[in-house]
CSV table of C-alpha atoms and ligand atoms in Angstrom, one decimal:
chain,number,residue,atom,x,y,z
M,273,MET,CA,6.6,32.5,-12.4
M,274,PRO,CA,8.8,30.0,-10.9
M,275,ALA,CA,7.4,26.6,-9.3
M,276,THR,CA,6.7,26.4,-6.0
M,277,LYS,CA,8.0,23.0,-4.1
M,278,ILE,CA,6.7,22.0,-0.5
M,279,VAL,CA,7.4,18.9,0.9
M,280,VAL,CA,4.8,16.1,3.0
M,281,ASN,CA,6.7,14.4,5.8
M,282,ILE,CA,4.1,12.2,7.4
M,283,PRO,CA,5.7,10.0,10.0
M,284,GLY,CA,5.9,5.9,9.1
M,285,GLU,CA,5.4,7.4,5.0
M,286,ASP,CA,7.8,7.9,2.5
M,287,ALA,CA,8.2,12.6,2.0
M,288,TYR,CA,6.8,13.7,-1.2
M,289,ASP,CA,7.4,17.0,-2.8
M,290,VAL,CA,4.5,18.8,-4.2
M,291,ARG,CA,5.3,20.9,-7.1
M,292,ILE,CA,3.2,24.1,-7.7
M,293,GLY,CA,3.6,26.2,-10.8
M,294,PRO,CA,2.0,26.9,-14.1
M,295,ALA,CA,4.5,24.8,-15.8
M,296,VAL,CA,5.3,22.0,-13.7
M,297,LEU,CA,3.4,19.6,-16.2
M,298,ASP,CA,5.5,20.2,-18.7
M,299,ASP,CA,8.5,18.9,-16.4
M,300,LEU,CA,6.2,16.0,-14.8
M,301,GLY,CA,8.6,13.3,-16.8
M,302,ALA,CA,11.3,14.7,-15.9
M,303,SER,CA,10.2,14.9,-11.7
M,304,LEU,CA,9.1,11.5,-11.7
M,305,ARG,CA,12.4,10.1,-13.1
M,306,ALA,CA,14.4,12.1,-10.4
M,307,LEU,CA,12.2,10.1,-7.5
M,308,PRO,CA,13.3,6.3,-6.0
M,309,GLY,CA,10.9,3.5,-7.5
M,310,VAL,CA,8.6,5.7,-9.6
M,311,GLY,CA,11.7,6.9,-11.4
M,312,ALA,CA,12.5,3.2,-13.4
M,313,ALA,CA,8.8,2.2,-13.6
M,314,PRO,CA,8.9,0.3,-17.0
M,315,ARG,CA,5.5,1.7,-17.8
M,316,LEU,CA,2.8,4.4,-17.0
M,317,LEU,CA,-0.7,4.5,-17.0
M,318,VAL,CA,-2.5,8.3,-16.5
M,319,VAL,CA,-6.2,8.2,-15.2
M,320,SER,CA,-8.0,10.7,-16.5
M,321,ASP,CA,-11.9,12.0,-17.3
M,322,ASP,CA,-13.5,12.8,-20.6
M,323,ASN,CA,-13.2,16.6,-19.7
M,324,VAL,CA,-9.8,16.8,-18.6
M,325,ALA,CA,-8.3,14.3,-20.7
M,326,PRO,CA,-9.1,16.3,-24.3
M,327,LEU,CA,-7.0,19.3,-22.6
M,328,TYR,CA,-4.2,18.1,-20.9
M,329,LEU,CA,-3.8,14.3,-21.6
M,330,ASP,CA,-1.5,14.8,-24.6
M,331,ALA,CA,1.0,17.1,-22.6
M,332,ALA,CA,1.1,15.3,-19.8
M,333,LYS,CA,1.7,12.1,-21.8
M,334,ALA,CA,4.7,13.9,-24.0
M,335,SER,CA,6.3,15.4,-21.0
M,336,LEU,CA,6.1,11.3,-19.7
M,337,ASN,CA,7.3,10.2,-23.2
M,338,ALA,CA,10.2,12.5,-23.4
M,339,ALA,CA,11.6,11.0,-20.3
M,340,GLY,CA,11.6,7.6,-21.9
M,341,TYR,CA,8.3,6.7,-20.0
M,342,PRO,CA,5.7,4.1,-21.9
M,343,VAL,CA,2.6,5.5,-21.3
M,344,SER,CA,-0.7,3.9,-21.1
M,345,ASP,CA,-4.2,5.8,-20.5
M,346,ILE,CA,-7.7,5.1,-18.9
M,347,VAL,CA,-10.2,8.0,-19.6
M,348,VAL,CA,-13.1,7.7,-17.5
M,349,PRO,CA,-16.8,9.7,-17.9
M,350,ALA,CA,-16.2,12.7,-16.5
M,351,GLY,CA,-18.4,13.1,-12.6
M,352,GLU,CA,-19.0,11.7,-9.4
M,353,ALA,CA,-20.6,9.1,-10.4
M,354,SER,CA,-17.1,7.3,-11.9
M,355,LYS,CA,-16.4,6.7,-8.1
M,356,SER,CA,-18.1,3.8,-8.5
M,357,LEU,CA,-17.9,0.1,-8.4
M,358,ALA,CA,-18.4,-0.5,-11.8
M,359,VAL,CA,-15.8,1.7,-12.8
M,360,ILE,CA,-13.0,0.6,-10.6
M,361,GLY,CA,-13.9,-2.7,-11.9
M,362,GLU,CA,-12.8,-1.1,-15.5
M,363,VAL,CA,-10.2,0.5,-14.2
M,364,TRP,CA,-8.4,-3.1,-12.5
M,365,GLU,CA,-9.4,-5.3,-15.4
M,366,ALA,CA,-7.6,-2.2,-17.9
M,367,MET,CA,-4.5,-2.3,-15.5
M,368,ALA,CA,-3.9,-6.5,-15.6
M,369,GLN,CA,-5.5,-6.5,-19.5
M,370,LEU,CA,-1.8,-3.6,-19.8
M,371,GLY,CA,0.2,-5.9,-17.5
M,372,LEU,CA,1.3,-3.4,-14.9
M,373,THR,CA,3.2,-5.2,-12.6
M,374,ARG,CA,4.4,-3.9,-9.4
M,375,ASP,CA,6.8,-1.5,-10.6
M,376,CYS,CA,4.5,0.3,-12.7
M,377,ALA,CA,3.0,3.6,-10.9
M,378,VAL,CA,-0.4,5.1,-12.0
M,379,VAL,CA,-0.9,9.0,-12.6
M,380,ALA,CA,-4.4,10.5,-11.6
M,381,LEU,CA,-4.7,14.0,-13.9
M,382,GLY,CA,-7.5,15.5,-13.1
M,383,GLY,CA,-10.2,16.6,-10.1
M,384,GLY,CA,-11.0,14.7,-7.0
M,385,VAL,CA,-12.8,12.2,-8.7
M,386,VAL,CA,-10.2,10.9,-10.6
M,387,GLY,CA,-7.8,11.1,-7.7
M,388,ASP,CA,-10.0,9.2,-5.4
M,389,LEU,CA,-10.7,6.9,-7.9
M,390,ALA,CA,-7.0,6.0,-9.6
M,391,GLY,CA,-5.2,6.6,-5.9
M,392,PHE,CA,-8.0,3.7,-5.0
M,393,ALA,CA,-7.2,1.5,-8.2
M,394,ALA,CA,-3.3,2.2,-7.4
M,395,SER,CA,-3.5,1.4,-3.9
M,396,THR,CA,-5.5,-2.2,-3.7
M,397,TYR,CA,-3.8,-3.2,-7.5
M,398,MET,CA,-1.4,-5.7,-6.8
M,399,ARG,CA,-1.8,-4.7,-3.3
M,400,GLY,CA,-0.2,-1.8,-4.0
M,401,ILE,CA,1.8,0.3,-6.2
M,402,PRO,CA,3.2,3.6,-6.7
M,403,VAL,CA,0.4,6.7,-7.5
M,404,VAL,CA,1.0,10.0,-8.8
M,405,GLN,CA,-1.4,13.1,-8.1
M,406,ALA,CA,-1.8,15.5,-11.0
M,407,PRO,CA,-4.8,17.4,-9.6
M,408,THR,CA,-6.0,19.9,-12.1
M,409,THR,CA,-9.0,21.3,-10.0
M,410,LEU,CA,-8.7,23.8,-7.4
M,411,LEU,CA,-10.2,21.7,-5.1
M,412,ALA,CA,-7.6,18.7,-5.8
M,413,MET,CA,-4.8,21.1,-5.6
M,414,VAL,CA,-5.7,22.3,-1.8
M,415,ASP,CA,-6.9,19.9,-0.3
M,416,SER,CA,-7.7,15.7,-2.1
M,417,SER,CA,-4.1,15.2,-3.9
M,418,VAL,CA,-2.5,15.7,-0.6
M,419,GLY,CA,-2.8,13.6,2.7
M,420,GLY,CA,-3.9,9.7,0.9
M,421,LYS,CA,-7.2,9.4,0.9
M,422,THR,CA,-8.6,7.3,-1.6
M,423,GLY,CA,-12.0,5.6,-2.5
M,424,VAL,CA,-15.2,5.0,-4.4
M,425,ASN,CA,-18.6,5.5,-3.6
M,426,LEU,CA,-21.5,2.9,-2.7
M,427,GLU,CA,-25.3,3.1,-3.8
M,428,THR,CA,-25.6,3.7,0.3
M,429,GLY,CA,-23.4,6.4,0.6
M,430,LYS,CA,-20.3,8.4,-0.6
M,431,ASN,CA,-16.5,7.8,0.2
M,432,LEU,CA,-17.6,4.1,2.0
M,433,VAL,CA,-15.0,2.1,0.9
M,434,GLY,CA,-11.3,3.5,0.2
M,435,THR,CA,-7.6,3.4,1.5
M,436,PHE,CA,-5.4,5.8,2.8
M,437,LYS,CA,-2.4,5.7,0.0
M,438,GLN,CA,0.5,8.7,0.1
M,439,PRO,CA,0.8,10.1,-3.6
M,440,SER,CA,4.8,9.1,-4.3
M,441,PHE,CA,5.0,12.8,-6.0
M,442,VAL,CA,1.5,15.9,-6.3
M,443,CYS,CA,2.5,17.8,-9.5
M,444,ALA,CA,-0.3,21.2,-9.2
M,445,SER,CA,0.0,22.9,-12.4
M,446,THR,CA,-1.9,25.9,-12.0
M,447,SER,CA,-1.8,26.9,-15.9
M,448,THR,CA,-4.6,23.9,-16.2
M,449,LEU,CA,-7.0,25.7,-13.9
M,450,ALA,CA,-7.5,28.6,-16.3
M,451,THR,CA,-9.9,26.3,-17.9
M,452,LEU,CA,-12.2,25.2,-15.0
M,453,PRO,CA,-15.6,26.4,-14.6
M,454,GLU,CA,-16.6,29.0,-12.6
M,455,ARG,CA,-18.5,26.5,-10.0
M,456,GLU,CA,-15.5,24.6,-9.9
M,457,TRP,CA,-13.4,27.5,-9.2
M,458,ARG,CA,-15.9,28.4,-6.0
M,459,CYS,CA,-16.0,24.9,-4.8
M,460,GLY,CA,-11.8,25.2,-4.3
M,461,CYS,CA,-12.9,28.8,-3.1
M,462,ALA,CA,-14.7,27.0,-0.1
M,463,GLU,CA,-12.0,24.6,0.9
M,464,VAL,CA,-9.5,27.4,1.1
M,465,ALA,CA,-11.8,29.5,3.4
M,466,LYS,CA,-12.3,26.2,5.8
M,467,SER,CA,-8.2,25.4,5.7
M,468,ALA,CA,-7.9,29.6,6.5
M,469,VAL,CA,-10.2,29.6,9.7
M,470,ILE,CA,-9.0,26.0,11.3
M,471,ASP,CA,-5.3,26.8,10.4
M,472,SER,CA,-4.4,30.6,12.0
M,473,ASP,CA,-5.1,33.8,12.0
M,474,GLU,CA,-2.0,34.4,9.8
M,475,PHE,CA,-3.8,32.8,6.7
M,476,PHE,CA,-6.5,33.9,7.8
M,477,PHE,CA,-6.1,37.3,7.4
M,478,TRP,CA,-3.8,37.2,4.4
M,479,LEU,CA,-7.0,35.5,2.7
M,480,MET,CA,-9.1,38.2,3.8
M,481,ASP,CA,-6.9,40.7,2.0
M,482,ASN,CA,-6.9,38.5,-0.9
M,483,ALA,CA,-10.2,36.9,-1.6
M,484,ASP,CA,-11.1,39.3,-4.4
M,485,ALA,CA,-7.9,38.4,-5.8
M,486,LEU,CA,-8.5,34.4,-5.3
M,487,ALA,CA,-12.1,34.9,-6.4
M,488,ALA,CA,-10.7,36.8,-10.0
M,489,ARG,CA,-8.2,33.9,-10.1
M,490,ASP,CA,-5.0,36.2,-9.8
M,491,GLU,CA,-2.2,33.6,-10.7
M,492,ALA,CA,0.4,34.6,-8.1
M,493,VAL,CA,-2.4,34.7,-5.4
M,494,THR,CA,-3.8,31.9,-6.2
M,495,ALA,CA,-0.6,29.6,-6.3
M,496,GLU,CA,0.2,31.1,-2.8
M,497,ALA,CA,-3.3,29.9,-1.5
M,498,ILE,CA,-2.6,26.6,-2.8
M,499,ALA,CA,0.6,26.6,-1.2
M,500,ARG,CA,-0.8,27.8,2.5
M,501,CYS,CA,-3.5,25.1,2.2
M,502,VAL,CA,-0.8,22.3,1.2
M,503,VAL,CA,1.3,23.5,4.0
M,504,PHE,CA,-1.7,23.4,6.5
M,505,LYS,CA,-2.9,20.1,4.9
M,506,ALA,CA,0.3,18.5,5.3
M,507,ARG,CA,0.5,19.1,8.9
M,508,VAL,CA,-2.7,18.4,9.5
M,509,VAL,CA,-2.2,14.7,8.2
M,510,SER,CA,1.2,14.3,9.7
M,511,GLU,CA,0.0,14.6,13.4
M,512,ASP,CA,-3.2,11.9,12.3
M,513,LYS,CA,-2.9,10.1,8.9
M,514,THR,CA,-5.4,8.0,9.7
M,515,GLU,CA,-7.9,10.3,10.9
M,516,SER,CA,-7.5,8.4,14.1
M,517,ARG,CA,-6.6,10.8,16.6
M,518,GLY,CA,-9.0,13.4,16.6
M,519,VAL,CA,-7.1,16.0,14.9
M,520,ARG,CA,-7.6,15.3,11.1
M,521,GLU,CA,-10.8,16.2,11.5
M,522,CYS,CA,-11.2,19.4,11.3
M,523,LEU,CA,-10.5,19.5,7.6
M,524,ASN,CA,-14.1,18.5,8.0
M,525,TYR,CA,-15.2,22.0,9.0
M,526,GLY,CA,-18.7,23.0,7.6
M,527,HIS,CA,-19.2,19.5,6.0
M,528,THR,CA,-21.9,18.3,8.6
M,529,LEU,CA,-24.4,20.8,7.7
M,530,GLY,CA,-23.1,21.2,4.2
M,531,HIS,CA,-23.6,16.9,3.2
M,532,ALA,CA,-26.7,17.2,4.3
M,533,VAL,CA,-27.8,20.3,1.8
M,534,GLU,CA,-26.3,18.2,-0.9
M,535,SER,CA,-28.2,15.5,0.0
M,536,LEU,CA,-31.6,17.1,0.6
M,537,ALA,CA,-31.5,19.6,-2.0
M,538,GLY,CA,-30.2,16.7,-4.5
M,539,TYR,CA,-26.9,16.2,-5.6
M,540,GLY,CA,-25.6,18.4,-7.8
M,541,THR,CA,-28.2,21.3,-6.9
M,542,TYR,CA,-26.0,22.8,-4.7
M,543,SER,CA,-22.1,22.7,-5.2
M,544,HIS,CA,-19.6,20.8,-2.8
M,545,GLY,CA,-18.4,24.4,-1.9
M,546,ALA,CA,-21.7,26.4,-1.6
M,547,ALA,CA,-22.8,23.7,0.5
M,548,VAL,CA,-19.4,23.8,2.8
M,549,ALA,CA,-19.8,27.5,2.8
M,550,GLU,CA,-23.5,27.4,4.5
M,551,GLY,CA,-22.4,24.7,6.9
M,552,MET,CA,-19.1,27.4,8.2
M,553,ARG,CA,-21.8,29.8,8.3
M,554,PHE,CA,-24.1,27.3,10.6
M,555,ALA,CA,-21.4,25.8,12.4
M,556,ALA,CA,-19.5,29.4,13.5
M,557,ARG,CA,-23.0,30.6,14.9
M,558,LEU,CA,-23.1,27.2,16.8
M,559,GLY,CA,-20.0,27.9,18.1
M,560,ALA,CA,-21.0,31.3,19.1
M,561,ALA,CA,-23.9,29.5,21.0
M,562,LEU,CA,-22.3,26.6,22.2
M,563,ALA,CA,-19.1,27.2,22.6
M,564,GLY,CA,-17.8,31.2,22.9
M,565,THR,CA,-16.8,31.5,19.4
M,566,PRO,CA,-16.8,35.4,18.8
M,567,VAL,CA,-19.2,37.0,16.7
M,568,GLU,CA,-16.5,38.7,15.1
M,569,LEU,CA,-15.5,35.5,13.2
M,570,VAL,CA,-18.9,34.6,12.5
M,571,GLN,CA,-19.2,38.5,10.7
M,572,THR,CA,-15.9,38.3,9.3
M,573,GLN,CA,-16.0,34.5,7.5
M,574,ASP,CA,-19.5,35.8,6.3
M,575,ALA,CA,-17.6,38.6,4.9
M,576,LEU,CA,-14.7,36.5,3.4
M,577,LEU,CA,-17.5,33.6,2.1
M,578,ASP,CA,-19.0,36.6,0.1
M,579,ALA,CA,-15.9,37.9,-1.5
M,580,LEU,CA,-15.2,34.3,-2.9
M,581,GLY,CA,-18.5,34.2,-4.4
M,582,LEU,CA,-19.7,31.7,-2.0
M,583,PRO,CA,-23.0,33.7,-0.6
M,584,ALA,CA,-25.5,32.4,1.9
M,585,LEU,CA,-27.9,30.1,0.3
M,586,ALA,CA,-31.5,31.1,-0.1
M,587,TRP,CA,-32.8,27.3,-0.1
M,588,SER,CA,-34.1,25.9,3.3
M,589,ALA,CA,-35.2,23.1,4.5
M,590,SER,CA,-37.0,21.8,7.2
M,591,PRO,CA,-35.2,21.5,10.4
M,592,GLU,CA,-36.3,18.0,11.4
M,593,ALA,CA,-35.2,16.8,7.8
M,594,MET,CA,-31.6,18.9,8.1
M,595,LEU,CA,-31.3,16.7,11.5
M,596,SER,CA,-32.0,13.4,10.0
M,597,ALA,CA,-29.8,13.7,6.8
M,598,MET,CA,-27.0,14.7,9.4
M,599,LYS,CA,-27.5,11.6,10.9
M,600,ARG,CA,-27.6,9.3,7.8
M,601,ASP,CA,-24.1,10.9,7.3
M,602,LYS,CA,-21.2,8.3,8.0
M,603,LYS,CA,-19.2,10.9,10.4
M,604,ALA,CA,-22.5,10.8,12.8
M,605,ARG,CA,-21.5,8.2,16.0
M,606,ALA,CA,-24.0,6.1,16.9
M,607,GLY,CA,-26.8,8.7,15.7
M,608,VAL,CA,-24.7,11.6,17.1
M,609,VAL,CA,-24.1,14.7,15.3
M,610,ARG,CA,-20.6,15.7,15.7
M,611,PHE,CA,-19.6,19.2,14.4
M,612,VAL,CA,-16.0,21.1,14.1
M,613,LEU,CA,-16.9,24.3,15.9
M,614,PRO,CA,-14.4,26.9,15.4
M,615,LEU,CA,-13.6,28.6,18.7
M,616,ASP,CA,-11.5,31.4,17.2
M,617,VAL,CA,-9.4,31.6,13.9
M,618,GLY,CA,-6.9,28.8,14.3
M,619,ARG,CA,-9.0,27.1,17.2
M,620,TRP,CA,-11.4,24.4,17.2
M,621,GLU,CA,-12.9,21.6,19.1
M,622,LEU,CA,-15.3,18.7,18.1
M,623,ARG,CA,-18.7,18.6,19.4
M,624,ASP,CA,-21.0,15.9,19.7
M,625,VAL,CA,-24.5,18.0,19.6
M,626,ASP,CA,-27.7,16.6,21.0
M,627,ASP,CA,-30.9,16.4,18.9
M,628,ASP,CA,-33.0,19.3,20.9
M,629,VAL,CA,-30.1,21.5,20.6
M,630,ILE,CA,-29.3,20.9,16.7
M,631,LEU,CA,-33.3,21.6,15.9
M,632,GLU,CA,-33.4,24.8,18.0
M,633,HIS,CA,-30.4,26.0,16.5
M,634,LEU,CA,-31.4,25.1,12.8
M,635,ARG,CA,-34.9,26.6,13.7
M,636,ALA,CA,-33.1,30.0,14.7
M,637,TRP,CA,-31.1,29.7,11.5
M,638,GLU,CA,-33.9,29.3,9.5
M,639,ALA,CA,-36.1,32.2,10.9
M,640,SER,CA,-32.8,35.0,10.4
M,641,LYS,CA,-33.4,33.9,6.8
Q,185,NAD,P1,-14.1,16.7,-10.1
Q,185,NAD,O1,-13.0,15.5,-9.9
Q,185,NAD,O2,-15.6,16.2,-10.4
Q,185,NAD,O3,-13.7,17.9,-11.2
Q,185,NAD,C1,-15.3,18.9,-11.4
Q,185,NAD,C2,-15.0,19.4,-12.9
Q,185,NAD,O4,-14.2,19.6,-13.3
Q,185,NAD,C3,-15.3,17.5,-13.4
Q,185,NAD,O5,-16.5,17.9,-14.2
Q,185,NAD,C4,-14.4,17.6,-14.2
Q,185,NAD,O6,-14.3,16.9,-15.3
Q,185,NAD,C5,-13.8,19.3,-14.2
Q,185,NAD,N1,-12.4,19.4,-14.4
Q,185,NAD,C6,-11.7,18.7,-13.5
Q,185,NAD,N2,-10.3,19.8,-14.1
Q,185,NAD,C7,-10.4,20.3,-14.8
Q,185,NAD,C8,-9.7,21.6,-15.8
Q,185,NAD,N3,-8.7,22.2,-15.2
Q,185,NAD,N4,-10.4,22.4,-16.8
Q,185,NAD,C9,-11.8,22.0,-16.8
Q,185,NAD,N5,-12.7,21.1,-16.7
Q,185,NAD,C10,-11.7,20.5,-15.6
Q,185,NAD,O7,-14.1,17.3,-8.6
Q,185,NAD,P2,-13.4,18.0,-7.3
Q,185,NAD,O8,-14.1,18.9,-6.9
Q,185,NAD,O9,-11.8,18.2,-8.1
Q,185,NAD,O10,-13.3,16.8,-6.3
Q,185,NAD,C11,-14.6,16.0,-6.0
Q,185,NAD,C12,-14.4,15.0,-5.3
Q,185,NAD,O11,-13.3,15.2,-4.7
Q,185,NAD,C13,-15.4,14.2,-4.6
Q,185,NAD,O12,-15.8,12.9,-4.8
Q,185,NAD,C14,-14.6,14.3,-3.2
Q,185,NAD,O13,-15.1,13.5,-2.1
Q,185,NAD,C15,-13.1,14.4,-3.4
Q,185,NAD,N6,-12.8,14.7,-2.6
Q,185,NAD,C16,-11.2,13.9,-1.7
Q,185,NAD,C17,-10.5,14.5,-0.6
Q,185,NAD,C18,-9.8,13.7,-0.5
Q,185,NAD,O14,-9.0,13.9,0.6
Q,185,NAD,N7,-9.2,12.4,-1.2
Q,185,NAD,C19,-11.1,15.9,0.0
Q,185,NAD,C20,-11.8,16.5,-0.8
Q,185,NAD,C21,-12.9,16.2,-1.8
Q,186,LIG,N1,-10.3,16.3,2.7
Q,186,LIG,C1,-10.8,15.2,4.2
Q,186,LIG,C2,-9.0,14.7,4.3
Q,186,LIG,O1,-7.9,14.7,3.4
Q,186,LIG,O2,-9.2,14.2,5.6
């Protein structure tokens, strides 16, 4: 299958390519050599995690070495806990001890955790050196590797410290997805569904037709889903790079209730994707009650999520506990909970919803289960 190239053009930033295909990791070195800046880097640092490194670090380094780059690597423990001040401190120290200079570059080889951590390290070390994203999860290919959000977590909450740092290149090697565990696959599928509902009829109905194939990891359908998500995300980010114009927030569809589910059930009980899918189901119902969202959308979205292996959760919590968890989320402003409501496929609005209205709809949602 040939590789696809999508150009991400964000005002005020250098344009960058996203290459999607089974063998693009083998061409990583040659791709970087062709870039202005990174092309002449005297050393590259690959950051990966201890699940991904045994599988793909050698291949990545072989490609970079073949293009003549000296390469160092840092491997962090897999998992969200590595997006911490302690681990970022270790990465900064390692970068300094390796003698990385401002003309060096970082390659993030892994899922969204590695991408956010390595992106944050690159954007802060010596006030910023280039970063290349080489995503290896479906979620990272369809969402986190594009658009430039980086960050680490604090004890108080997720992603509370971070930067916007667009990558110089994104290398989405779809052959790496062969080893992705099923739970992580479904996390990526939830973000694909989110993008399709927010983007357009065209994407949504394509995904309805291809949901079974995506759930079964059909290669051509997967590559097309990634490409469609990248085009969608690039458009959103080009309109609102720093989430300050009320546009980029659409990417949080499903996340208001989703984050509350993750935190109340205990992180790791449900995957992020399963929680986001639950949040999409609730937000569509809230939209139907408050904003005229067609009932057909609620139903077709339910069917889509079911087909992608993201069934409604059997779990429930008290509406009061869910509301307080939503208020603790960093997206809540001055204690007011904000939802992305789908008005229809391809149309959405941001809505501050009063506590009593949320409670009423959470009660109805619980009663309907
Ligand atoms: P992850 O990076 O933790 O990866 C999930 C698991 O899969 C890990 O155990 C990892 O080691 C393993 N893995 C990765 N690639 C693999 C492969 N090819 N084969 C086998 N195992 C593999 O999680 P994720 O879902 O990719 O990313 C979640 C993170 O992304 C969160 O920290 C979230 O905050 C962040 N995020 C960032 C953005 C953004 O715009 N920057 C957007 C969405 C999510
Ligand atoms: N995934 C959210 C964003 O990039 O804005």
